Coordinates of C-alpha atoms and ligand atoms in Angstrom, one line a residue:
M1 CA -23.7 8.8 -21.7
T2 CA -21.2 6.1 -21.7
H3 CA -22.2 3.3 -19.0
G4 CA -19.7 2.3 -16.4
P5 CA -20.6 -0.2 -13.6
G6 CA -22.9 2.3 -12.2
T7 CA -24.0 2.8 -8.6
N8 CA -27.7 3.0 -9.0
G9 CA -28.5 0.1 -6.7
L10 CA -30.6 0.4 -3.4
I11 CA -28.4 1.8 -0.7
L12 CA -30.2 1.2 2.4
D13 CA -30.0 3.5 5.7
E14 CA -28.7 1.6 8.7
P15 CA -28.9 2.8 12.4
L16 CA -26.4 1.5 15.1
L17 CA -26.9 -1.9 16.4
W18 CA -27.6 -0.3 19.9
E19 CA -30.5 1.7 18.4
K20 CA -31.9 -1.5 16.8
G21 CA -31.7 -3.8 19.8
K22 CA -34.8 -4.7 22.0
P23 CA -34.4 -6.4 25.3
G24 CA -35.2 -10.0 25.0
R25 CA -34.0 -10.6 21.4
V26 CA -31.8 -13.5 20.9
A27 CA -29.7 -14.7 18.1
Y28 CA -29.0 -18.1 19.2
S29 CA -30.9 -21.5 20.1
M30 CA -29.4 -23.3 23.0
P31 CA -30.3 -26.9 23.7
T32 CA -32.4 -27.5 26.7
R33 CA -30.4 -27.7 29.9
D34 CA -29.7 -31.3 31.0
V35 CA -27.6 -30.8 34.1
P36 CA -28.8 -29.2 37.4
E37 CA -28.8 -25.3 37.6
E38 CA -26.2 -23.7 39.6
S39 CA -26.3 -20.1 40.8
V40 CA -23.4 -17.8 40.0
D41 CA -21.7 -15.5 42.3
D42 CA -22.9 -12.0 40.9
T43 CA -19.8 -10.1 42.1
L44 CA -17.7 -12.3 39.6
V45 CA -20.0 -11.5 36.6
G46 CA -20.5 -7.7 37.2
D47 CA -22.9 -6.0 34.9
G48 CA -21.1 -7.3 31.7
P49 CA -20.6 -5.1 28.4
D50 CA -23.5 -2.8 27.3
F51 CA -24.3 -5.0 24.3
P52 CA -27.8 -4.6 22.7
D53 CA -30.1 -7.7 22.4
L54 CA -30.5 -8.6 18.8
G55 CA -31.9 -11.3 16.6
E56 CA -30.0 -13.1 13.9
L57 CA -31.5 -11.3 10.9
D58 CA -30.9 -8.0 12.6
V59 CA -27.1 -8.7 12.8
I60 CA -27.0 -10.2 9.3
R61 CA -28.9 -7.2 7.6
H62 CA -26.8 -4.7 9.7
Y63 CA -23.5 -6.1 8.5
T64 CA -24.5 -6.8 5.0
R65 CA -25.8 -3.2 4.5
L66 CA -22.8 -1.8 5.9
S67 CA -20.6 -3.8 3.5
Q68 CA -22.7 -2.3 0.6
W69 CA -21.9 1.4 1.7
N70 CA -18.2 0.5 1.2
F71 CA -16.1 0.2 -2.1
G72 CA -13.3 -2.3 -2.5
I73 CA -11.4 -3.9 -5.3
D74 CA -14.0 -6.8 -5.0
T75 CA -16.7 -4.1 -6.1
G76 CA -14.9 -2.4 -9.0
M77 CA -12.0 -0.8 -10.5
Y78 CA -9.8 1.0 -7.9
P79 CA -7.3 3.0 -10.1
L80 CA -5.7 4.7 -6.9
G81 CA -2.2 5.7 -8.2
S82 CA 0.9 4.8 -6.0
C83 CA -1.4 2.2 -3.9
T84 CA -1.5 -0.7 -6.3
M85 CA -5.1 -1.7 -5.5
K86 CA -4.9 -4.8 -7.4
Y87 CA -7.1 -8.0 -7.2
N88 CA -5.7 -10.4 -4.4
P89 CA -6.6 -14.0 -5.5
K90 CA -8.7 -15.6 -2.7
I91 CA -6.6 -18.7 -2.5
N92 CA -4.0 -16.5 -0.7
E93 CA -6.7 -15.6 2.0
K94 CA -7.6 -19.3 2.3
M95 CA -3.8 -20.2 2.9
A96 CA -3.6 -17.5 5.6
A97 CA -6.6 -19.3 7.2
T98 CA -4.9 -22.6 7.3
P99 CA -5.7 -23.7 10.7
G100 CA -2.0 -24.9 11.6
L101 CA -0.8 -21.6 10.4
A102 CA -3.5 -19.3 11.6
S103 CA -3.4 -20.9 15.2
A104 CA 0.5 -21.1 15.4
H105 CA 1.4 -19.5 18.8
P106 CA 4.4 -17.1 18.7
L107 CA 5.6 -18.4 22.1
L108 CA 6.0 -22.0 21.1
E109 CA 9.6 -23.5 21.0
A110 CA 11.2 -23.3 17.7
E111 CA 11.2 -27.0 17.5
L112 CA 7.5 -26.9 17.6
S113 CA 7.0 -24.2 14.9
Q114 CA 9.2 -25.5 12.1
G115 CA 6.6 -25.1 9.6
I116 CA 5.8 -21.4 10.1
L117 CA 9.6 -20.6 10.6
K118 CA 10.3 -22.5 7.2
L119 CA 7.7 -20.2 5.7
H120 CA 9.5 -17.1 7.1
Y121 CA 12.8 -18.3 6.1
E122 CA 11.7 -19.2 2.5
L123 CA 10.0 -15.8 2.3
Q124 CA 13.0 -14.0 3.3
E125 CA 15.0 -15.8 0.4
Y126 CA 12.2 -15.2 -2.1
L127 CA 12.2 -11.4 -1.3
A128 CA 15.9 -11.3 -1.7
A129 CA 15.5 -13.1 -5.2
V130 CA 12.9 -10.8 -6.2
T131 CA 14.9 -7.7 -5.4
G132 CA 18.4 -8.9 -6.0
M133 CA 19.4 -7.9 -2.2
D134 CA 21.2 -10.2 0.3
A135 CA 19.3 -10.2 3.6
V136 CA 15.8 -9.5 4.6
S137 CA 13.8 -8.8 7.8
L138 CA 10.0 -9.5 7.7
Q139 CA 9.3 -7.4 10.9
P140 CA 8.0 -4.0 9.8
S141 CA 4.3 -3.9 9.6
A142 CA 4.1 -1.3 6.9
G143 CA 6.0 0.6 4.3
A144 CA 6.5 3.4 6.4
Q145 CA 7.8 1.2 9.2
G146 CA 10.1 -0.4 6.7
E147 CA 11.5 3.2 6.0
L148 CA 11.9 3.8 9.5
T149 CA 13.8 0.6 10.2
A150 CA 16.2 1.4 7.3
M151 CA 16.9 4.7 8.5
L152 CA 17.4 3.3 12.2
M153 CA 19.9 0.9 10.4
F154 CA 21.6 3.6 8.5
A155 CA 21.9 5.7 11.7
A156 CA 23.6 2.7 13.5
Y157 CA 26.0 2.1 10.4
F158 CA 27.2 5.6 10.6
R159 CA 27.5 5.5 14.5
K160 CA 29.5 2.3 14.2
K161 CA 31.8 4.0 11.8
N162 CA 32.1 7.1 14.0
E163 CA 30.6 9.4 11.4
K164 CA 28.1 12.1 12.2
R165 CA 25.6 12.7 9.2
T166 CA 22.8 14.6 10.0
K167 CA 20.9 15.4 6.5
I168 CA 19.3 13.1 3.9
L169 CA 18.4 14.0 0.2
I170 CA 14.6 13.5 -0.6
P171 CA 13.3 14.1 -4.2
D172 CA 10.3 16.5 -4.5
T173 CA 8.2 13.5 -5.9
A174 CA 8.7 11.4 -2.8
H175 CA 5.9 10.0 -0.6
G176 CA 5.3 11.9 2.5
T177 CA 6.4 8.9 4.6
N178 CA 9.9 9.4 3.5
P179 CA 10.7 12.7 5.4
A180 CA 8.5 11.7 8.2
S181 CA 10.8 8.5 8.5
A182 CA 13.9 10.5 8.3
A183 CA 12.8 13.0 10.8
L184 CA 12.0 10.2 13.3
C185 CA 15.8 9.2 13.1
G186 CA 16.8 12.9 13.5
F187 CA 17.9 13.4 9.9
A188 CA 17.0 16.7 8.3
S189 CA 15.2 16.3 4.8
I190 CA 16.9 18.2 2.0
P191 CA 14.4 18.4 -0.9
I192 CA 15.9 17.8 -4.4
T193 CA 13.9 19.0 -7.4
S194 CA 13.3 16.8 -10.1
G195 CA 14.5 17.5 -13.8
K196 CA 12.3 18.8 -16.6
N197 CA 11.3 15.4 -17.7
G198 CA 10.1 14.2 -14.2
I199 CA 13.1 12.4 -13.0
L200 CA 16.1 13.0 -10.9
E201 CA 19.3 14.6 -12.5
P202 CA 22.7 13.5 -11.2
V203 CA 23.9 17.0 -11.2
S204 CA 21.2 18.0 -8.7
V205 CA 22.5 15.1 -6.4
E206 CA 26.2 16.1 -7.1
E207 CA 25.4 19.6 -5.7
L208 CA 23.9 18.5 -2.5
M209 CA 25.5 15.4 -1.5
D210 CA 28.4 16.0 1.0
E211 CA 30.0 14.2 4.0
E212 CA 27.4 15.3 6.4
T213 CA 24.5 13.7 4.2
V214 CA 23.4 10.3 5.1
G215 CA 22.5 9.6 1.4
I216 CA 19.3 9.8 -0.5
M217 CA 15.9 8.0 -0.4
V218 CA 14.8 7.5 -4.1
T219 CA 11.5 5.8 -5.3
N220 CA 11.9 3.8 -8.5
P221 CA 9.7 4.0 -10.5
N222 CA 8.9 7.3 -8.9
T223 CA 5.6 8.7 -8.0
L224 CA 5.0 10.2 -11.4
G225 CA 5.1 6.5 -12.5
L226 CA 8.4 7.3 -14.3
F227 CA 11.5 5.1 -14.2
E228 CA 14.5 7.0 -12.6
E229 CA 16.9 6.2 -15.5
Q230 CA 19.9 7.6 -14.1
I231 CA 19.6 5.6 -10.8
K232 CA 23.2 4.1 -11.3
E233 CA 24.8 7.6 -11.8
I234 CA 22.9 8.9 -8.9
T235 CA 23.8 5.9 -6.4
D236 CA 27.6 6.0 -7.6
I237 CA 27.7 9.8 -6.5
V238 CA 26.2 9.1 -3.0
H239 CA 28.5 6.1 -2.5
R240 CA 31.6 8.2 -3.5
K241 CA 30.7 10.4 -0.6
G242 CA 30.4 7.7 1.7
G243 CA 26.6 7.7 1.8
L244 CA 23.8 5.1 1.7
V245 CA 21.0 4.8 -0.7
Y246 CA 17.4 4.0 0.3
G247 CA 15.1 2.6 -2.2
D248 CA 11.4 3.0 -1.5
G249 CA 10.0 -0.2 -3.3
A250 CA 6.4 0.7 -2.9
N251 CA 6.2 0.5 -6.6
M252 CA 7.8 -2.8 -7.0
N253 CA 4.6 -4.1 -8.8
A254 CA 6.0 -2.3 -11.9
I255 CA 9.6 -3.9 -11.9
M256 CA 9.3 -7.7 -10.5
G257 CA 11.8 -9.8 -12.3
M258 CA 12.9 -7.0 -14.5
V259 CA 15.0 -4.7 -12.2
D260 CA 18.1 -5.8 -10.0
I261 CA 17.7 -3.5 -7.2
K262 CA 21.2 -4.2 -5.6
R263 CA 22.9 -3.7 -9.2
C264 CA 21.1 -0.2 -9.2
G265 CA 23.2 0.7 -6.3
I266 CA 20.5 0.6 -3.6
D267 CA 21.8 -0.4 -0.2
A268 CA 18.2 -0.9 1.4
V269 CA 14.7 -1.1 0.0
H270 CA 11.4 -1.8 1.4
L271 CA 8.6 -3.7 -0.2
N272 CA 4.9 -3.2 0.5
L273 CA 3.6 -6.8 0.8
H274 CA -0.1 -5.4 1.1
K275 CA 0.5 -3.5 -2.4
T276 CA 2.4 -6.0 -4.5
F277 CA 2.0 -9.4 -2.8
S278 CA -1.6 -9.9 -2.3
T279 CA -2.9 -8.6 0.9
P280 CA -6.1 -6.5 0.6
H281 CA -5.3 -3.0 2.0
G282 CA -6.8 0.4 2.1
G283 CA -9.1 -0.4 5.0
G284 CA -6.5 0.1 7.8
G285 CA -6.1 -3.6 8.3
P286 CA -2.5 -5.3 8.8
G287 CA 0.3 -4.5 6.3
S288 CA 3.8 -5.7 6.0
G289 CA 6.8 -3.8 4.7
P290 CA 9.8 -6.1 4.8
V291 CA 13.2 -4.5 4.5
C292 CA 15.9 -6.1 2.0
V293 CA 19.5 -4.9 2.4
T294 CA 23.0 -5.5 1.1
E295 CA 25.4 -7.8 2.9
E296 CA 27.1 -4.6 4.4
L297 CA 24.1 -3.6 6.2
A298 CA 22.8 -7.1 7.3
P299 CA 24.5 -7.1 10.7
F300 CA 22.1 -4.1 11.5
L301 CA 19.0 -5.9 10.6
P302 CA 16.2 -6.1 13.5
V303 CA 16.2 -9.5 15.4
P304 CA 15.0 -12.2 15.6
L305 CA 15.9 -13.4 12.1
V306 CA 14.9 -16.8 10.9
I307 CA 18.1 -19.0 10.0
K308 CA 18.5 -22.4 8.7
T309 CA 20.8 -24.7 10.6
D310 CA 21.5 -28.5 10.7
Q311 CA 19.0 -28.7 13.4
G312 CA 16.0 -27.1 11.5
Y313 CA 15.1 -23.6 11.5
L314 CA 16.1 -21.2 14.3
L315 CA 15.6 -17.8 15.5
E316 CA 18.7 -15.9 15.7
T317 CA 18.5 -13.0 18.3
D318 CA 21.9 -12.0 19.5
E319 CA 23.3 -10.0 16.7
A320 CA 25.7 -7.3 18.4
D321 CA 25.0 -4.7 15.9
S322 CA 21.2 -5.1 15.5
I323 CA 18.9 -2.2 15.8
G324 CA 16.7 -4.7 18.0
R325 CA 13.2 -5.3 17.5
V326 CA 10.8 -3.1 15.4
H327 CA 7.6 -5.5 16.0
G328 CA 6.4 -7.9 18.5
F329 CA 7.1 -11.5 17.7
F330 CA 7.4 -12.0 14.0
G331 CA 5.6 -9.1 12.2
N332 CA 2.2 -9.5 10.5
V333 CA 2.3 -13.2 9.9
S334 CA -1.0 -13.6 8.0
V335 CA 0.3 -11.1 5.5
L336 CA 3.5 -13.0 5.2
I337 CA 1.5 -16.2 4.5
R338 CA -0.4 -14.4 1.8
A339 CA 2.8 -13.3 0.2
Y340 CA 4.4 -16.5 0.4
S341 CA 1.2 -18.2 -1.1
Y342 CA 1.2 -15.5 -3.8
I343 CA 4.8 -15.8 -4.9
L344 CA 4.7 -19.8 -5.1
S345 CA 1.5 -19.9 -7.0
M346 CA 2.8 -17.2 -9.4
G347 CA 6.3 -18.5 -9.7
P348 CA 9.1 -16.2 -11.1
D349 CA 8.0 -16.0 -14.8
N350 CA 4.5 -15.0 -13.8
L351 CA 5.7 -12.4 -11.3
K352 CA 7.6 -10.7 -14.2
K353 CA 4.4 -11.1 -16.5
A354 CA 2.4 -9.4 -13.8
S355 CA 4.7 -6.5 -13.6
Q356 CA 5.0 -6.4 -17.5
L357 CA 1.2 -6.3 -17.7
A358 CA 0.8 -3.6 -15.0
V359 CA 3.2 -1.4 -17.1
L360 CA 1.3 -2.3 -20.3
N361 CA -1.9 -1.5 -18.8
G362 CA -0.5 1.9 -17.4
A363 CA 1.0 2.9 -20.8
Y364 CA -2.6 2.0 -22.4
V365 CA -4.5 4.3 -20.2
K366 CA -1.9 7.0 -20.8
A367 CA -2.0 6.5 -24.6
R368 CA -5.9 6.5 -24.6
L369 CA -6.4 9.4 -22.4
M370 CA -3.5 11.7 -23.4
D371 CA -5.8 13.4 -26.0
T372 CA -8.4 14.1 -23.3
F373 CA -6.3 15.2 -20.2
E374 CA -3.1 17.2 -20.2
L375 CA -0.1 14.7 -19.5
A376 CA 2.1 15.8 -16.7
F377 CA 5.2 14.4 -18.5
D378 CA 4.9 13.2 -22.1
R379 CA 7.3 10.4 -22.0
P380 CA 7.2 6.6 -21.5
C381 CA 5.5 5.7 -18.1
M382 CA 5.6 2.6 -16.0
H383 CA 2.6 1.2 -14.2
E384 CA 0.8 4.5 -13.6
C385 CA 0.4 7.8 -15.5
V386 CA -0.4 11.4 -14.2
F387 CA -2.4 13.8 -15.9
S388 CA -3.6 17.3 -14.7
D389 CA -6.9 19.3 -15.2
S390 CA -5.2 22.2 -17.0
R391 CA -7.4 21.7 -20.0
Q392 CA -10.6 21.5 -18.0
Q393 CA -9.8 24.5 -16.0
A394 CA -10.9 26.6 -18.8
F395 CA -14.4 25.3 -18.3
K396 CA -13.9 25.8 -14.4
V397 CA -14.0 22.1 -13.9
T398 CA -11.1 20.6 -11.6
T399 CA -9.7 17.3 -10.8
L400 CA -11.8 17.1 -7.8
D401 CA -15.1 17.5 -9.8
M402 CA -14.0 14.9 -12.2
A403 CA -12.9 12.4 -9.6
K404 CA -16.3 12.9 -7.7
R405 CA -18.1 12.2 -11.1
L406 CA -16.3 8.9 -11.5
I407 CA -18.0 7.7 -8.2
D408 CA -21.3 8.2 -9.8
H409 CA -20.2 5.9 -12.5
G410 CA -19.2 3.1 -10.2
Y411 CA -15.5 3.8 -10.2
H412 CA -13.2 4.5 -7.1
P413 CA -11.5 7.7 -8.1
P414 CA -7.7 7.8 -9.1
T415 CA -5.1 9.5 -6.7
I416 CA -5.6 13.1 -6.9
Y417 CA -3.6 16.2 -6.2
F418 CA -0.5 14.2 -5.5
P419 CA 2.3 14.4 -6.4
L420 CA 2.5 17.6 -5.3
V421 CA 4.8 18.8 -8.1
V422 CA 1.9 18.2 -10.6
P423 CA -0.8 21.0 -9.9
G424 CA -4.4 19.4 -10.2
A425 CA -2.6 15.8 -10.6
I426 CA -4.7 12.8 -11.5
M427 CA -2.8 9.7 -11.0
V428 CA -4.1 6.6 -12.4
E429 CA -2.8 3.1 -11.7
P430 CA -4.8 0.4 -13.4
T431 CA -2.8 -2.5 -12.4
E432 CA -2.4 -5.8 -14.1
T433 CA -5.5 -7.3 -13.0
E434 CA -7.8 -5.2 -14.8
C435 CA -8.6 -6.7 -18.4
K436 CA -8.7 -4.5 -21.6
D437 CA -12.6 -4.5 -21.8
D438 CA -12.7 -3.1 -18.2
L439 CA -9.9 -0.5 -19.0
D440 CA -12.0 0.5 -22.1
T441 CA -15.1 1.1 -20.3
F442 CA -13.1 3.2 -17.7
I443 CA -11.4 5.2 -20.4
E444 CA -14.7 5.9 -22.1
V445 CA -16.4 7.0 -19.0
F446 CA -13.4 9.3 -18.1
K447 CA -13.7 10.7 -21.7
A448 CA -17.5 11.3 -21.1
I449 CA -16.8 13.0 -18.0
A450 CA -14.3 15.5 -19.7
A451 CA -16.9 16.0 -22.4
E452 CA -19.4 17.0 -19.7
A453 CA -16.9 19.2 -18.2
E454 CA -17.2 21.3 -21.4
Q455 CA -20.9 21.2 -21.8
D456 CA -22.4 21.3 -18.3
S457 CA -19.7 22.3 -15.7
E458 CA -22.4 23.3 -13.3
R459 CA -23.5 19.5 -12.9
L460 CA -20.0 18.5 -12.4
H461 CA -19.7 20.7 -9.4
Q462 CA -22.5 18.7 -7.8
A463 CA -21.0 15.4 -8.3
P464 CA -21.4 12.9 -6.8
V465 CA -25.0 12.9 -7.0
I466 CA -26.1 9.3 -6.5
T467 CA -24.2 8.2 -3.5
K468 CA -25.3 8.2 0.1
V469 CA -23.2 11.1 1.1
R470 CA -22.1 14.0 -1.3
R471 CA -19.0 16.0 -0.7
L472 CA -17.6 15.7 2.8
D473 CA -15.2 17.7 4.5
E474 CA -12.6 15.1 4.1
T475 CA -10.4 16.1 6.8
Q476 CA -13.3 16.4 9.3
A477 CA -14.5 13.0 8.0
A478 CA -11.3 11.3 8.8
R479 CA -10.6 13.0 12.1
K480 CA -14.2 12.9 13.6
P481 CA -15.9 10.1 11.6
C482 CA -19.7 9.9 12.1
L483 CA -20.3 6.5 12.4
T484 CA -24.2 6.4 12.3
G485 CA -26.0 6.1 9.0
Ligands
LIG1 C1 2.4 3.4 0.1 C2 3.7 4.1 -0.1 C3 4.5 4.3 1.0 C4 3.9 3.9 2.6 O1 3.6 2.5 2.7 P1 2.5 2.2 3.9 O2 2.5 0.8 3.8 O3 1.4 2.8 3.7 O4 3.2 2.7 5.2 C5 5.6 4.7 1.0 N1 6.1 5.2 -0.4 C6 5.3 5.1 -1.5 C7 5.8 5.5 -2.8 C8 4.2 4.4 -1.4 O5 3.4 4.6 -2.4

């Protein structure tokens, strides 16, 4: 059998710290007291939190062991389609921890916060340059909140024009957050079916777009990893009916420096800084979903915006048409610092090259696996490619079985059963940060799993076999996590 990174290491059990503690253990050594003892008013101290008493080694082992139960991009390849789990250079972590930035207080006067405000201002400019858009808000704390922010802006735009529009078109390949964001603004989502080759056809948009429709939300490249080639025709149709176009820019990693989003006719787009611009994600930590808009929509952006004046950088708070705040203070600032550091350390040429390599890697995986797995759409892909399990179904092996077996070989599984338009979908996004050798190993392992499907499907149904836990009820695991080892 082909060897991947493997997971045969020792995985130790670990009780809760509360189960490990013993009264009297300590993890610190204090110097001998050299001042007189004073008594403390017990009523002020109370009982204190119920923390266990632990030695230093108890604590070190506990957290080290827990860290080994986890899988992250620093552990191995994480080809989770639609999520861009690429390696984030550690220098950007270091920059986010720069003391002057990390301890900047959001309530300080602007004149005492010029450094961090400059960083905000310049990041707004850089993101405008990357997308081709005119104005940017850094406030939203995730892609989904960026979508919501833009939908609130669309609603404000039509309110100002005294137009009542109640529906929005959403392709069947869209991320689930799109209809959710639209619904929060009271827009009914109208699904549009993609064409035979996996992309939108202008005629379908033409049929549904009317004067009661806000517009359309388009992801480009879409969640099948395909470029919406007719994007300009589609945005023209929407604009002719007075509508607006929202671009879901979560897949920006495929097109940086190659596609001018404004020239495609997009009115607002969000970026996921935690996907494309160097913030580790997937563990529920802070993210950032800046919204980039055209000049026409700029008056509706959330406030405050950071502006540059002769007196330095200031906060603009009284925009009459603004939808108001969508986040306390300035958004998730540490994520913004990482993005700023990443963009500056890469420079425009390397950002473009990163996208080119992301697409090259996606195309390489597609080309090398398409004789093994059924391709959902046999046409050029961008940064990710979508297969299905239809060939392996003949041996009663499913996408889930193969994804679970990848775990035995030391890989995080790809995205599975999404997008919903492909039954048994397997969506692989290798990203630009994997080198050819590592891609080759992954491909060989995946091919070996397909061979195993033909020879020994029973064994595949057992996978994963060498992990700490086997097949969980994933809904229960997410809703009622069991935190003890
Ligand atoms: C990840 C993603 C989103 C949502 O972004 P979050 O930051 O997770 O809220 C929206 N659309 C697409 C296509 C995505 O991949």
